CSV table of C-alpha atoms and ligand atoms in Angstrom, one decimal:
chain,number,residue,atom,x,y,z
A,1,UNK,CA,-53.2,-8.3,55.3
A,2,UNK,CA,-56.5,-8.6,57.3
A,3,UNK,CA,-55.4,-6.2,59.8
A,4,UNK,CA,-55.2,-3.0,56.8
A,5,UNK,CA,-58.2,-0.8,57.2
A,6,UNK,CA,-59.1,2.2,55.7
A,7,UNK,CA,-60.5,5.0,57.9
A,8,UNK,CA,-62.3,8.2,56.6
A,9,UNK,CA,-62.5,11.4,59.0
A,10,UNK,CA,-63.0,15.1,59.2
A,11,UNK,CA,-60.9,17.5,59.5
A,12,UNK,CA,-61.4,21.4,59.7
A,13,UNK,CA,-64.1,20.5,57.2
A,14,UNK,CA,-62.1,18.4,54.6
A,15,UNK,CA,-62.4,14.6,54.2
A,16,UNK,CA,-59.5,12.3,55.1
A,17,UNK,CA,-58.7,8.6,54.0
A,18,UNK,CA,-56.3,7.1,56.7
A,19,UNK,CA,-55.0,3.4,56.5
A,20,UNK,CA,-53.9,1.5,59.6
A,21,UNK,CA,-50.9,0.9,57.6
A,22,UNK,CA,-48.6,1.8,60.3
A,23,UNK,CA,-50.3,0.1,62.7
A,24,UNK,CA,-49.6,-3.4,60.7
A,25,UNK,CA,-46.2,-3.3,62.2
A,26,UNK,CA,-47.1,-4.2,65.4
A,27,UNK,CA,-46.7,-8.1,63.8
A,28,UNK,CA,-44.2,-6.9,61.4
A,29,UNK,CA,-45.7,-9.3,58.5
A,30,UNK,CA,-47.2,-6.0,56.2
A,31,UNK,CA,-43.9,-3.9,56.8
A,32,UNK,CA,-41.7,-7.4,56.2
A,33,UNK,CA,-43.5,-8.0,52.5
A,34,UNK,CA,-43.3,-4.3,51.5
A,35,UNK,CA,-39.5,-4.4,52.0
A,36,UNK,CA,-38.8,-7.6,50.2
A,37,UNK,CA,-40.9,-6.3,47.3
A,38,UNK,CA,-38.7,-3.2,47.2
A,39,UNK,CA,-35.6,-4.9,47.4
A,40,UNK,CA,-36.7,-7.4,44.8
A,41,UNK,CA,-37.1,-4.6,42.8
A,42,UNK,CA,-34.4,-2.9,43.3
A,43,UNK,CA,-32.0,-6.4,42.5
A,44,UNK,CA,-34.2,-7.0,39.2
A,45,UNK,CA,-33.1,-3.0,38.3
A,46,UNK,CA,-29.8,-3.3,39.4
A,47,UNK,CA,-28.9,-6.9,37.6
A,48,UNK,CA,-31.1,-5.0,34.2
A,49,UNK,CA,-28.4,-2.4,34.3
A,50,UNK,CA,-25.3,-4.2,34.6
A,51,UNK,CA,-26.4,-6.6,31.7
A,52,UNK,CA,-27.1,-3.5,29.3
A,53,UNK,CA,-23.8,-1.5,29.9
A,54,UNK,CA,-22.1,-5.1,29.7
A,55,UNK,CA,-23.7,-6.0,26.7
A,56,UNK,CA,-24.6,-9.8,28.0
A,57,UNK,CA,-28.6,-9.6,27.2
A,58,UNK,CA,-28.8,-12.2,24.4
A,59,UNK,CA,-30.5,-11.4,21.5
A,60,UNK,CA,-30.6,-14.6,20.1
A,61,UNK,CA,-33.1,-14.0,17.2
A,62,UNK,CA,-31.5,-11.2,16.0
A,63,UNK,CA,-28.8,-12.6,13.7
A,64,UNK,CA,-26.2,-10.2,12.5
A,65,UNK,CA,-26.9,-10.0,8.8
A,66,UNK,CA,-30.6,-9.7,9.6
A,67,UNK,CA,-29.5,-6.7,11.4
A,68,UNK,CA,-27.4,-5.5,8.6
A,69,UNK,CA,-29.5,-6.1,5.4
A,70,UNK,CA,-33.1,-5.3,7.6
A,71,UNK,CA,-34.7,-3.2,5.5
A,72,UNK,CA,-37.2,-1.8,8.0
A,73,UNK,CA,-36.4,1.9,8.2
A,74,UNK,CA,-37.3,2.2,11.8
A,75,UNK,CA,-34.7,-0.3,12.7
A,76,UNK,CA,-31.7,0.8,10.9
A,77,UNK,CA,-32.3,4.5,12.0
A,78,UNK,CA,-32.2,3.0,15.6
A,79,UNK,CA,-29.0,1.2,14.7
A,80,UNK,CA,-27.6,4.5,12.8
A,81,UNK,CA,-28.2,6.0,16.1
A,82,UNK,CA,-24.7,5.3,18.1
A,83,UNK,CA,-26.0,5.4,21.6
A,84,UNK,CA,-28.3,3.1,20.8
A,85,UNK,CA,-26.2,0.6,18.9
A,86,UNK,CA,-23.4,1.1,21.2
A,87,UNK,CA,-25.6,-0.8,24.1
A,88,UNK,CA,-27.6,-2.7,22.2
A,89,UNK,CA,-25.6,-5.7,19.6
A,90,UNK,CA,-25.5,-9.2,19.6
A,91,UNK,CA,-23.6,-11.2,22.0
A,92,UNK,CA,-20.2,-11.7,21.4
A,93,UNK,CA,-20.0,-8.7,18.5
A,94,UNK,CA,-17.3,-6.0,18.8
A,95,UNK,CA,-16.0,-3.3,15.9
A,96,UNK,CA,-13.1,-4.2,14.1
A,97,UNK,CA,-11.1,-2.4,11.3
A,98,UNK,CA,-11.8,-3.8,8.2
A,99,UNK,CA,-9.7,-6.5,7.1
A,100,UNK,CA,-10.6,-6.0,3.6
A,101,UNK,CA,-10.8,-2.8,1.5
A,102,UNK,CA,-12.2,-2.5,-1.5
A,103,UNK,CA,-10.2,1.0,-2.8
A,104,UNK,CA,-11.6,1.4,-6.5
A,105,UNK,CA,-12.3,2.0,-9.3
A,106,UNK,CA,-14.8,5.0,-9.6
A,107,UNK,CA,-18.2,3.7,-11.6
A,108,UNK,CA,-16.1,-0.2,-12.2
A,109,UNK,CA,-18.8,-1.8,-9.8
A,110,UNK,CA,-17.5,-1.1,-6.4
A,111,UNK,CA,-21.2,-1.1,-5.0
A,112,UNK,CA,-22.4,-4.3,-6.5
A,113,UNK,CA,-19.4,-6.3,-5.2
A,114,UNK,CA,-19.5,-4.9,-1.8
A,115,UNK,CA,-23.2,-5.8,-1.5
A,116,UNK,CA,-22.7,-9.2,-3.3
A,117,UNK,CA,-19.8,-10.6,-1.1
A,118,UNK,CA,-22.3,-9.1,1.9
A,119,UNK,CA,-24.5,-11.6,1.0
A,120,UNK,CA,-22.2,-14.2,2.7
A,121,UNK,CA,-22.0,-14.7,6.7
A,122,UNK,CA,-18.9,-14.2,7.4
A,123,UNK,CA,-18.5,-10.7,5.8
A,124,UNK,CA,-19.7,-7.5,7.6
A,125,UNK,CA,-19.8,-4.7,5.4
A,126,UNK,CA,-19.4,-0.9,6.4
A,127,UNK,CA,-22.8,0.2,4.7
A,128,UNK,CA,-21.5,3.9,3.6
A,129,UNK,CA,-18.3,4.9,2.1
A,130,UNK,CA,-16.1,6.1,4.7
A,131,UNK,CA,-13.4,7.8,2.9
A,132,UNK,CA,-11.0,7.9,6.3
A,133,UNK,CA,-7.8,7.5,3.9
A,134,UNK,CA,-8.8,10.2,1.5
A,135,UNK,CA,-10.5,13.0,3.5
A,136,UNK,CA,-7.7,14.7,5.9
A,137,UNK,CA,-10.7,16.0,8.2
A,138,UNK,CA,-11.8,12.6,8.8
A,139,UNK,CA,-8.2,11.3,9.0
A,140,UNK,CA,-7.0,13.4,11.9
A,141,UNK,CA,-10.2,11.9,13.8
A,142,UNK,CA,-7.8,8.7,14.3
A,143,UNK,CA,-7.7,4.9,14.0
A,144,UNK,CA,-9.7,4.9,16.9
A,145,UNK,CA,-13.0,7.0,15.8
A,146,UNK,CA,-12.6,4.7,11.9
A,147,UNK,CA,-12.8,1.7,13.5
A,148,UNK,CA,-16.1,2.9,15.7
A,149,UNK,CA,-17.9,3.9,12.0
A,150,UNK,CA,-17.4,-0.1,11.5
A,151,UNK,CA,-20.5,-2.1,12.3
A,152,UNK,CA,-20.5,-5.2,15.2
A,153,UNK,CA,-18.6,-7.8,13.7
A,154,UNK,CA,-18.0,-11.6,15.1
A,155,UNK,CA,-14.7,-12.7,15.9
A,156,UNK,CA,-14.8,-15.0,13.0
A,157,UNK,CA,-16.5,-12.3,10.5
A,158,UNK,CA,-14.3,-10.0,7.9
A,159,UNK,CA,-14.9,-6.5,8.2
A,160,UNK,CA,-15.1,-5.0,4.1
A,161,UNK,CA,-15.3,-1.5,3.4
A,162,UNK,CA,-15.3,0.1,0.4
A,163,UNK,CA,-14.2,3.9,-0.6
A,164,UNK,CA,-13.6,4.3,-4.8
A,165,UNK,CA,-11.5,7.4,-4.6
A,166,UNK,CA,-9.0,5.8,-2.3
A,167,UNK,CA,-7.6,4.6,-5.2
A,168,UNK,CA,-6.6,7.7,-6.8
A,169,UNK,CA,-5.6,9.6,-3.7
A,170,UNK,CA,-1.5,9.9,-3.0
A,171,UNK,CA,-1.7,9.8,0.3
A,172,UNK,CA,-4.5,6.5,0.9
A,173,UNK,CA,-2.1,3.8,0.5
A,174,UNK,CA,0.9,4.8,3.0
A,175,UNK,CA,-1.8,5.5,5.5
A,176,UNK,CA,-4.0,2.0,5.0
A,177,UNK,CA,-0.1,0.4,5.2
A,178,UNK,CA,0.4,2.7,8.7
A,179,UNK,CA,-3.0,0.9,10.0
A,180,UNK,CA,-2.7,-2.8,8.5
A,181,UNK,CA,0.2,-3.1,6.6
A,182,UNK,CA,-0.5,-6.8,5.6
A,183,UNK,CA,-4.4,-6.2,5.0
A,184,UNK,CA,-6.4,-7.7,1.8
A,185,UNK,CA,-7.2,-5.2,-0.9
A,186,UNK,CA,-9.5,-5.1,-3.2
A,187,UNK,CA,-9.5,-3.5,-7.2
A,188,UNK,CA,-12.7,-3.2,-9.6
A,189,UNK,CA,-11.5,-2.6,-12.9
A,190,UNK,CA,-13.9,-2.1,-16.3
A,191,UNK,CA,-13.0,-1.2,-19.6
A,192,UNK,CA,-11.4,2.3,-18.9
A,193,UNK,CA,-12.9,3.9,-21.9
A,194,UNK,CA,-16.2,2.7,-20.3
A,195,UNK,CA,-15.4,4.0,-17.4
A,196,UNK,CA,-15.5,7.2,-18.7
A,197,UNK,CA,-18.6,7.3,-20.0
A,198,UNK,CA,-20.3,5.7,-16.6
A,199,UNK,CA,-18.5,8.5,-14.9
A,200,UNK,CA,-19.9,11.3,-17.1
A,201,UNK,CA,-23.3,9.9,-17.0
A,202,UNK,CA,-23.0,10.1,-13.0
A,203,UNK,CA,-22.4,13.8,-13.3
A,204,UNK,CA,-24.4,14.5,-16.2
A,205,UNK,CA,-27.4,12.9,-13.7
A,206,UNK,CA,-26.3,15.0,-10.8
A,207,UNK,CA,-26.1,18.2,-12.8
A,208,UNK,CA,-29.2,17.4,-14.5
A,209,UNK,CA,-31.2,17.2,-11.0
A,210,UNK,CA,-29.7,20.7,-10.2
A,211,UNK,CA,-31.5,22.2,-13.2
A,212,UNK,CA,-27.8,22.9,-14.6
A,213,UNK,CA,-27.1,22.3,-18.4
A,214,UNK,CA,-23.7,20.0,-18.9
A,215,UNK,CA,-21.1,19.7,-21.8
A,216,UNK,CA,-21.6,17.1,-24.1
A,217,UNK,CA,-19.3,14.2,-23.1
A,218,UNK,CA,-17.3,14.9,-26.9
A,219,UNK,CA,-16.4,18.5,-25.5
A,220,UNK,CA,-14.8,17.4,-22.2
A,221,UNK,CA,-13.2,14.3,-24.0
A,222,UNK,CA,-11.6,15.7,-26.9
A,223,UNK,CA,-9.4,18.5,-26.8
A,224,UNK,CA,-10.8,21.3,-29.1
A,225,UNK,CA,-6.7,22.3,-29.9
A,226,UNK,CA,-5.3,19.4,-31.1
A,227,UNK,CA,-8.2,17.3,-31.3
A,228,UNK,CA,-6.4,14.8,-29.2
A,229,UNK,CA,-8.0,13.2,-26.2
A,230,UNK,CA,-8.1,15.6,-23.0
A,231,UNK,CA,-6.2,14.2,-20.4
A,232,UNK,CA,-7.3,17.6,-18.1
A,233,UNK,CA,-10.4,15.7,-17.9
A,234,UNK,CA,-10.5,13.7,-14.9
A,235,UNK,CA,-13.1,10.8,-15.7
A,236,UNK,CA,-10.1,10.3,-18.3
A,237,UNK,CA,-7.0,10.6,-15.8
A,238,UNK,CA,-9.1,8.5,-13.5
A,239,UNK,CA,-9.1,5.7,-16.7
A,240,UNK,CA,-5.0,5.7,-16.3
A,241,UNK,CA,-5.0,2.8,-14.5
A,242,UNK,CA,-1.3,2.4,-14.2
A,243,UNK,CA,-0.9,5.8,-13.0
A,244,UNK,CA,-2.7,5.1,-10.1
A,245,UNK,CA,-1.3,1.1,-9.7
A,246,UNK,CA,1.5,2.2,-9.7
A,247,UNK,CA,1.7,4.1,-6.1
A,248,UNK,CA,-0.2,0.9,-4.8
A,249,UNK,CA,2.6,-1.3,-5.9
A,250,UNK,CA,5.2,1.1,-4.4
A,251,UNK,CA,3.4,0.1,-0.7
A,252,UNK,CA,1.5,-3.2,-1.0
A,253,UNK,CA,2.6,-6.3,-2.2
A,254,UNK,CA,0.7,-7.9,-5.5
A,255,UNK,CA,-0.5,-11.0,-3.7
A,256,UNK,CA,-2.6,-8.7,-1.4
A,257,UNK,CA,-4.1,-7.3,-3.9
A,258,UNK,CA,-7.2,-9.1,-6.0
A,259,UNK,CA,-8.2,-7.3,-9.2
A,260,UNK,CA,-12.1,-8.2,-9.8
A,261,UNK,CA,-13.4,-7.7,-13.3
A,262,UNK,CA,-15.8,-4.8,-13.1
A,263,UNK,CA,-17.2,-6.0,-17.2
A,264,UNK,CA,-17.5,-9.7,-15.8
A,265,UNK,CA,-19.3,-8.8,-12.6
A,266,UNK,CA,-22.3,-7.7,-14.1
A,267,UNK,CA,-22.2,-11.0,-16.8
A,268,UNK,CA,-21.6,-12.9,-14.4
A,269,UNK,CA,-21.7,-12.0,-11.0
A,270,UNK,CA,-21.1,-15.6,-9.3
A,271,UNK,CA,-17.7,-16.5,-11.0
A,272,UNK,CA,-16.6,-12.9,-9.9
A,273,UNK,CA,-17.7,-13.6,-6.3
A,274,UNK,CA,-16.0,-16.9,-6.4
A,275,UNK,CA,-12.5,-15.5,-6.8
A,276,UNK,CA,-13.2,-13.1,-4.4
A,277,UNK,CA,-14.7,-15.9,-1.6
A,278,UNK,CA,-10.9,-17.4,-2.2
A,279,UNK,CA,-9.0,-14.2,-1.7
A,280,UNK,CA,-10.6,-14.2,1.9
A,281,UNK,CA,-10.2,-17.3,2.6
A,282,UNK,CA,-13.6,-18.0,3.1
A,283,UNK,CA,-15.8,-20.7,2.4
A,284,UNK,CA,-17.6,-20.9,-1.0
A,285,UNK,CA,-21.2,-20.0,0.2
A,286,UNK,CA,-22.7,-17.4,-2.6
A,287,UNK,CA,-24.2,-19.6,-5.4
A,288,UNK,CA,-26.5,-18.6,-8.8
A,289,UNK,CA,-29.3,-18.9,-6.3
A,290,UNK,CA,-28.1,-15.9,-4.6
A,291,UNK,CA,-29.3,-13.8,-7.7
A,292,UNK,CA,-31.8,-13.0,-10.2
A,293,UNK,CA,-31.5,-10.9,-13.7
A,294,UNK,CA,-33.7,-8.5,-13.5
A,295,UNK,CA,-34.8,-7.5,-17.2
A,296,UNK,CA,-36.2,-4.0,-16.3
A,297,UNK,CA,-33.0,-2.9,-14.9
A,298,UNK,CA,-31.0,-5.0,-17.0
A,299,UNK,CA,-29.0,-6.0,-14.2
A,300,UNK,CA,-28.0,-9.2,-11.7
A,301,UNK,CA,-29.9,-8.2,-8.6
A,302,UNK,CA,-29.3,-10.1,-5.2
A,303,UNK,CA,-31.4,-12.4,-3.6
A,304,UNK,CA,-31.1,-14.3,-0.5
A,305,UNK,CA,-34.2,-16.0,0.9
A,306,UNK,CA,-37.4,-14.0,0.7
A,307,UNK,CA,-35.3,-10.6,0.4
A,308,UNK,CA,-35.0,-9.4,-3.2
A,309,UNK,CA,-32.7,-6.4,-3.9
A,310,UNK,CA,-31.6,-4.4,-6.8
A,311,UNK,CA,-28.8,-1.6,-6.6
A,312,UNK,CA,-30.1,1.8,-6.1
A,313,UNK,CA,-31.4,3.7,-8.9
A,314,UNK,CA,-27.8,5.7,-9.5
A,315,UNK,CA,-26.7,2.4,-10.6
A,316,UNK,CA,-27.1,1.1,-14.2
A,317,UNK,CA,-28.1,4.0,-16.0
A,318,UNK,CA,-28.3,4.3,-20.0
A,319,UNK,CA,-25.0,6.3,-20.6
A,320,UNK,CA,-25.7,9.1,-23.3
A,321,UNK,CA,-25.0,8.6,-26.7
A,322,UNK,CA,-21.5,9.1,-27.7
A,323,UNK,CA,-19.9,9.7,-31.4
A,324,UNK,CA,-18.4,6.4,-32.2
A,325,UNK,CA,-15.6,8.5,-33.3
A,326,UNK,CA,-15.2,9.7,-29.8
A,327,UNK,CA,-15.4,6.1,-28.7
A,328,UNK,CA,-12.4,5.1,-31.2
A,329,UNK,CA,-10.5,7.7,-29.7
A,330,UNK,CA,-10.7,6.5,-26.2
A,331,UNK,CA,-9.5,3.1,-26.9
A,332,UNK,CA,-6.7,4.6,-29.5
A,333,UNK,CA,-6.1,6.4,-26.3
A,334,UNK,CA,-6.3,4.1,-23.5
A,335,UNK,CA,-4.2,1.1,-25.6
A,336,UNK,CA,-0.4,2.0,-24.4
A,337,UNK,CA,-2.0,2.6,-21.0
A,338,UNK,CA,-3.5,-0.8,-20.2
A,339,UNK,CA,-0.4,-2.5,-21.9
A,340,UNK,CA,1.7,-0.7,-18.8
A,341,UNK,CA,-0.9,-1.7,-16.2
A,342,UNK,CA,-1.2,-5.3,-17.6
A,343,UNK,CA,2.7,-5.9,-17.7
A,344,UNK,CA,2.9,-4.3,-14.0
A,345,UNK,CA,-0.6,-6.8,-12.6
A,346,UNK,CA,0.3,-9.5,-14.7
A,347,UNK,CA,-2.9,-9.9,-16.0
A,348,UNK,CA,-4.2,-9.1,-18.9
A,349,UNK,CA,-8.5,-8.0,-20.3
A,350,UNK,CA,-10.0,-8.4,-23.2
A,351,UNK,CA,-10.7,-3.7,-23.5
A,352,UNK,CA,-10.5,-2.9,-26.8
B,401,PPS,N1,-25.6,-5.8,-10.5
B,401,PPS,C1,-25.4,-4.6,-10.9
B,401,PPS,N2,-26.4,-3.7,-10.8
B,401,PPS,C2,-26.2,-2.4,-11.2
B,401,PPS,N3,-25.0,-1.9,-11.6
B,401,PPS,C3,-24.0,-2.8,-11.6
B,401,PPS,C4,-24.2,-4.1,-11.3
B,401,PPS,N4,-23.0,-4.7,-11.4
B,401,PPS,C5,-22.1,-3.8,-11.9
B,401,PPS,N5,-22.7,-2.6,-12.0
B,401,PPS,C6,-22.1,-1.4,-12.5
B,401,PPS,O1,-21.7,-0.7,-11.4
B,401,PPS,C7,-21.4,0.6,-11.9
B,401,PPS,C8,-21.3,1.6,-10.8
B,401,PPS,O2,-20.1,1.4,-10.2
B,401,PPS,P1,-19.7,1.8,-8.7
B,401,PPS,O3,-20.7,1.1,-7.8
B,401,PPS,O4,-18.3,1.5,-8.5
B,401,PPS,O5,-20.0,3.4,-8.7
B,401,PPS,S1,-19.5,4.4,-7.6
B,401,PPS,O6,-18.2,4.8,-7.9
B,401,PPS,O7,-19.7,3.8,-6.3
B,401,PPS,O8,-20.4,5.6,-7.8
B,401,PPS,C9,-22.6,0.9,-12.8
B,401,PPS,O9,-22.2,1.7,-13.8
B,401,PPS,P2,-23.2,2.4,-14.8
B,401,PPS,O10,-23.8,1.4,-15.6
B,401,PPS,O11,-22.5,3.4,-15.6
B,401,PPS,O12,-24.2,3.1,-13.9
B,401,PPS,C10,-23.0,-0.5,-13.3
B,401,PPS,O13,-22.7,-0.7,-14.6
């Protein structure tokens, strides 16, 4: 290093800086240490490389479910992002296909129990509904494309997703049966009359925020002919449980499928959990410490250390008033129905 001068000179009026850099290796010792810095370089680049497209750098602090439930908004836009998330996941994570579907009921409390079974560590939950089963466009993507919407999952993990209108649509459980025919299934069922109402309010809401005026619910439910109930009306042919049971039956055995009780679940969300914890086969983990009633929403929300978290907004709305008539008709209605689907689940709820 003692030998490196700098020079300055004219030339054709302009000033030049020269070093004697060249000269240095005439003992080889400035020339020698400027290679091995490039080539350290180089190595330190090369070895950086390899360990992001081979997913091996460690991100030890970055626990799964921290990932999943973070609620910064910067982060889970970065792991939204599939490039990103594609390189970067914790050591040892891959994408499965869910091992557990939750396929129904519209408005029962699909939502809550996905994100309250979340709250254990050995369940992964696909954060939006991915209605693969149900929506042909998304079906004729292939096995391959659903099981990259999953998110990173450990090998001992279960992957849950959750899509209500599988359970109403012909062709969903042929095709789960075609990807997993021995997988665990999941049911929310609530009072169907209930139901009804929770699935009017939902597009009463939606209409509503569209400026556009809506029926009152007696018009859609009662049919102004015969002034029977009107089974055109979907929220009510959802309600037909056994309708819909029925076709699951046909392709799935009972034992792989656990009915949760949509009423109980927001009573008592633990007990609900419980039977659901031992339908996995996993480990009782989620306790009453894992939730707190929150009086202004009237609701169970989820808790799980500092984190506090309520269901969105959409959730737990006032339903609008109905004619108790209207409401007498509905369980009138609904009676025979549940009688079917409680002889064919041998089970039986306390609806009417
Ligand atoms: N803890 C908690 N917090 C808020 N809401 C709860 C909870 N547990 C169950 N529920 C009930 O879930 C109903 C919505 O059901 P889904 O999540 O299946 O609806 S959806 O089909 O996904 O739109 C929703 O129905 P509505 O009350 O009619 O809004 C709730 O009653």
């Amino acid at each position: 290093m003692s030998n490196f001068k700098w020079t300055f000179h004219n030339k054709g009026g302009r000033r030049y800086v020269k070093t004697n850099y060249d000269c240095c290796a005439a003992d080889g010792s400035m020339r020698q240490q400027w290679k091995h810095a490039v080539i350290v370089v180089c190595v330190i680049f090369i070895i950086l490389n390899i360990s992001l497209y081979s997913n091996t750098i460690a991100w030890s602090d970055l626990n799964m479910n921290n990932i999943i439930y973070e609620d910064s908004i910067k982060f889970r836009k970065l792991l939204e992002q599939d490039q990103f998330s594609e390189k970067f996941h914790p050591v040892g994570t891959k994408r499965r296909f869910p091992q557990c579907i939750i396929f129904g009921v519209r408005k029962c409390g699909t939502r809550a129990l996905l994100e309250f079974i979340g709250l254990h560590p050995q369940v992964q939950n696909a954060e939006h509904e991915m209605h693969f089963f149900d929506e042909d466009e998304k079906y004729n993507l292939g096995l391959e494309w659903y099981r990259k919407q999953m998110p990173y999952s450990y090998p001992e993990q279960i992957t849950v997703e959750k899509s209500p209108r599988y359970f109403i649509t012909e062709k969903v459980p042929e095709r789960i049966s075609i990807m997993n025919s021995t997988i665990k299934l999941i049911v929310v069922l609530r009072n169907p009359t209930t139901r009804v109402l929770s699935d009017y309010t939902q597009v009463y809401y939606n209409k509503l925020a569209k400026g556009v005026t809506f029926q009152k619910i007696e018009e859609l439910v009662i049919d102004p002919y015969t002034g029977e109930i009107n089974t055109d009306y979907k929220a009510v042919r959802i309600s037909i449980y056994h309708h819909h049971f029925e076709r699951w039956l046909r392709v799935f055995k009972r034992e792989q499928i656990l009915i949760v009780d949509g009423d109980n679940l927001i009573l008592d969300p633990v007990s609900e959990i419980k039977h659901v914890e031992s339908f996995l086969g996993l480990e009782h983990y989620i306790t009453q410490d894992n939730f707190y009633f929150n009086k202004t929403r009237g609701f169970f929300c989820k808790k799980q250390g500092s984190m506090e978290k309520c269901l969105g907004a959409t959730k737990g709305r006032p339903h609008p008033g109905t004619h108790p008539s209207v409401i007498r008709k509905l369980n009138k209605f609904f009676k025979p129905h549940n009688e079917k689907l409680f002889k064919m689940i041998n089970r039986t709820f306390k609806w009417s």
